[in-house]
PDB file of C-alpha atoms in Angstrom:
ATOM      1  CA  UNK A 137     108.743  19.334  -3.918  1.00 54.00           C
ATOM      2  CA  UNK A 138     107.976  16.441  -1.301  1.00 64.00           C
ATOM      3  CA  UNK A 139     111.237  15.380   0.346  1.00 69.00           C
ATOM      4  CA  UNK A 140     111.299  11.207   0.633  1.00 69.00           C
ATOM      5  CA  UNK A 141     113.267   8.981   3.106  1.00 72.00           C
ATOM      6  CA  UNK A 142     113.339   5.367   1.983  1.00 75.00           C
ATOM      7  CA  UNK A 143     114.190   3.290   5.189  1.00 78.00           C
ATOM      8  CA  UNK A 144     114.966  -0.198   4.765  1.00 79.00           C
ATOM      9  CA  UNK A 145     114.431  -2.456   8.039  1.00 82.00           C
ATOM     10  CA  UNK A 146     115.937  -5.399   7.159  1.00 82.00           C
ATOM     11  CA  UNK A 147     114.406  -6.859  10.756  1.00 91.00           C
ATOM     12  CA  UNK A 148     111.399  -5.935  12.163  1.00 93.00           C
ATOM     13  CA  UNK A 149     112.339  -7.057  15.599  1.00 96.00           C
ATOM     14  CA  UNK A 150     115.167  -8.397  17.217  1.00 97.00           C
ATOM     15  CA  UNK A 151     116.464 -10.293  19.991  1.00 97.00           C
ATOM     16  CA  UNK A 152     117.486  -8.485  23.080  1.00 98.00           C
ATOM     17  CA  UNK A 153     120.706  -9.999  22.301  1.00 98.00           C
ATOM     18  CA  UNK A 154     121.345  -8.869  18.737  1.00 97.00           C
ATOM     19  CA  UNK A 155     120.268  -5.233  19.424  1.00 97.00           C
ATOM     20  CA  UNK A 156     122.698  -4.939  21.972  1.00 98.00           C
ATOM     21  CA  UNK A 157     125.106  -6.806  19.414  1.00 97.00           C
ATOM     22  CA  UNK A 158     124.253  -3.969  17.060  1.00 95.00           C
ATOM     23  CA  UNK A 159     124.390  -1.200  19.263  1.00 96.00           C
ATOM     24  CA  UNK A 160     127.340  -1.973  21.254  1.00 98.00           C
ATOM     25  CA  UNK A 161     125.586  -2.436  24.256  1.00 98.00           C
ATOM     26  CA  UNK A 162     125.420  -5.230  26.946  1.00 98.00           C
ATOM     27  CA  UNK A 163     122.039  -7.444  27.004  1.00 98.00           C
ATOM     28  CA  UNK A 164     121.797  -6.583  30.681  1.00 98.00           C
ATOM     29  CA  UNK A 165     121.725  -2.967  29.375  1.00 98.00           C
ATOM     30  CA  UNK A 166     118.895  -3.758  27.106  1.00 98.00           C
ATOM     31  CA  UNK A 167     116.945  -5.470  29.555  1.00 97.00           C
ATOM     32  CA  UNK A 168     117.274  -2.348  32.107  1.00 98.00           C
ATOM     33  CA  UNK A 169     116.090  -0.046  29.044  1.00 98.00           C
ATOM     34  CA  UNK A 170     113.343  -2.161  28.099  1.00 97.00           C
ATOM     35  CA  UNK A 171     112.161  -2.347  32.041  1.00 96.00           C
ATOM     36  CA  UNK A 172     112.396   1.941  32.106  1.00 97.00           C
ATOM     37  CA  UNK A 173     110.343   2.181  29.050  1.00 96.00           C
ATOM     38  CA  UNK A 174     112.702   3.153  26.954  1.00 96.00           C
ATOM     39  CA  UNK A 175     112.552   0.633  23.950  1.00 97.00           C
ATOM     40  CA  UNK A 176     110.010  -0.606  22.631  1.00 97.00           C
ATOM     41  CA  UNK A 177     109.258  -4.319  22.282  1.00 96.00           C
ATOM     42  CA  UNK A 178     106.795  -7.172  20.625  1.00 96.00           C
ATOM     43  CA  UNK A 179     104.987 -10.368  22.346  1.00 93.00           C
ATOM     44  CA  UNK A 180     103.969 -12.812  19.765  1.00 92.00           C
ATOM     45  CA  UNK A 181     100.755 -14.285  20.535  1.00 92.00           C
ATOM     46  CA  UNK A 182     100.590 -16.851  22.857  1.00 88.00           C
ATOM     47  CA  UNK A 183      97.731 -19.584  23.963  1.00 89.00           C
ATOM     48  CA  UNK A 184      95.855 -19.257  26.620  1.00 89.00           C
ATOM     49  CA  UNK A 185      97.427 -21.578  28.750  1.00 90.00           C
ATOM     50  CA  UNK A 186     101.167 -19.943  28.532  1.00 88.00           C
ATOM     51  CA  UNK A 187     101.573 -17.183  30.926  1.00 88.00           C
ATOM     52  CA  UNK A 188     102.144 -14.303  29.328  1.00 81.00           C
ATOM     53  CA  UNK A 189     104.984 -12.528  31.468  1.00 82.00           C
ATOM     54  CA  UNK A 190     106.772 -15.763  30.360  1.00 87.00           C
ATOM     55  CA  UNK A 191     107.082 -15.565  26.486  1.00 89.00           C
ATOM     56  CA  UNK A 192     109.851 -14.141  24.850  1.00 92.00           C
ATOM     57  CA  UNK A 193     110.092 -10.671  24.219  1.00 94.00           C
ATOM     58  CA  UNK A 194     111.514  -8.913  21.143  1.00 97.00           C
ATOM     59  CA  UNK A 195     112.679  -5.152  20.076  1.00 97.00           C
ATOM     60  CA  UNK A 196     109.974  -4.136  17.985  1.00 97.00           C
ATOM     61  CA  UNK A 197     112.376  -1.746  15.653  1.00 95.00           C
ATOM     62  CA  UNK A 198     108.980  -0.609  13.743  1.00 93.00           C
ATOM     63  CA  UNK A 199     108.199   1.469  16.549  1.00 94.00           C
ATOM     64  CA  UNK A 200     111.504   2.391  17.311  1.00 93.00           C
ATOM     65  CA  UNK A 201     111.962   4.127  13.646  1.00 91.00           C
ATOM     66  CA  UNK A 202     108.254   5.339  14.568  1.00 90.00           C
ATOM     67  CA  UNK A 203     109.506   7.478  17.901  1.00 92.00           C
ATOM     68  CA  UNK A 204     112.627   8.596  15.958  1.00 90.00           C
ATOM     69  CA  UNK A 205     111.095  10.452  13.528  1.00 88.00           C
ATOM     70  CA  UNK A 206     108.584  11.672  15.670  1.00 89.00           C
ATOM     71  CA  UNK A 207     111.537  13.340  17.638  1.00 91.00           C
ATOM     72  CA  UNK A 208     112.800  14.436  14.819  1.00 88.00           C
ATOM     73  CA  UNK A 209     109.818  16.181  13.458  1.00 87.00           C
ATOM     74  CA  UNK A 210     109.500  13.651  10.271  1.00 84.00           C
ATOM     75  CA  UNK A 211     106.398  12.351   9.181  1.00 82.00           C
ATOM     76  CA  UNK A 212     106.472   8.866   8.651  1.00 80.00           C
ATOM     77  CA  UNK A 213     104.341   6.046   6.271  1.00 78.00           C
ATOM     78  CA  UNK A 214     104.637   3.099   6.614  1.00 75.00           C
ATOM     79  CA  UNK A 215     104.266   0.967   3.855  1.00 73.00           C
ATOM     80  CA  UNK A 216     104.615  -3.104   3.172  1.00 69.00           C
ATOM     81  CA  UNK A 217     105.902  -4.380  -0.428  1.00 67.00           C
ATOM     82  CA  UNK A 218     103.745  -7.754   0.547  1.00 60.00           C
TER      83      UNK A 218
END
């Protein structure tokens, strides 16, 4: 019998300052994480004439439910209800 966890992500990403809302942390706190490597984050697409380094980053909480259950020894699918 195939076990099945249903995870609902009701945000794909999210600000800096609403995952440190949500996990009690300060946004300074976030910020140092993000710069060790230890969450990960999204870039939207910019043109060619912004600069990168300059446009807002998110949490990308896709991949951070992705390393998770890799820790955890859970194989995850990913699927979209589009």
């Amino acid at each position: 019998m195939n076990k099945q966890l249903i995870l609902s992500i009701p945000a794909p990403i999210l600000t800096y300052q609403e995952y440190a809302r949500l996990q009690g942390l300060s946004v300074k706190d976030v910020v140092n994480a993000v710069f060790a490597g230890r969450l990960p984050t999204y870039t939207p697409p910019c043109s060619p004439s912004e600069n990168p380094a300059r446009v807002k980053k998110y949490i990308n909480m896709i991949a951070l439910y992705a390393e998770a259950a890799k820790a955890a020894n859970i194989d995850l699918a990913i699927t979209s209800k589009a």
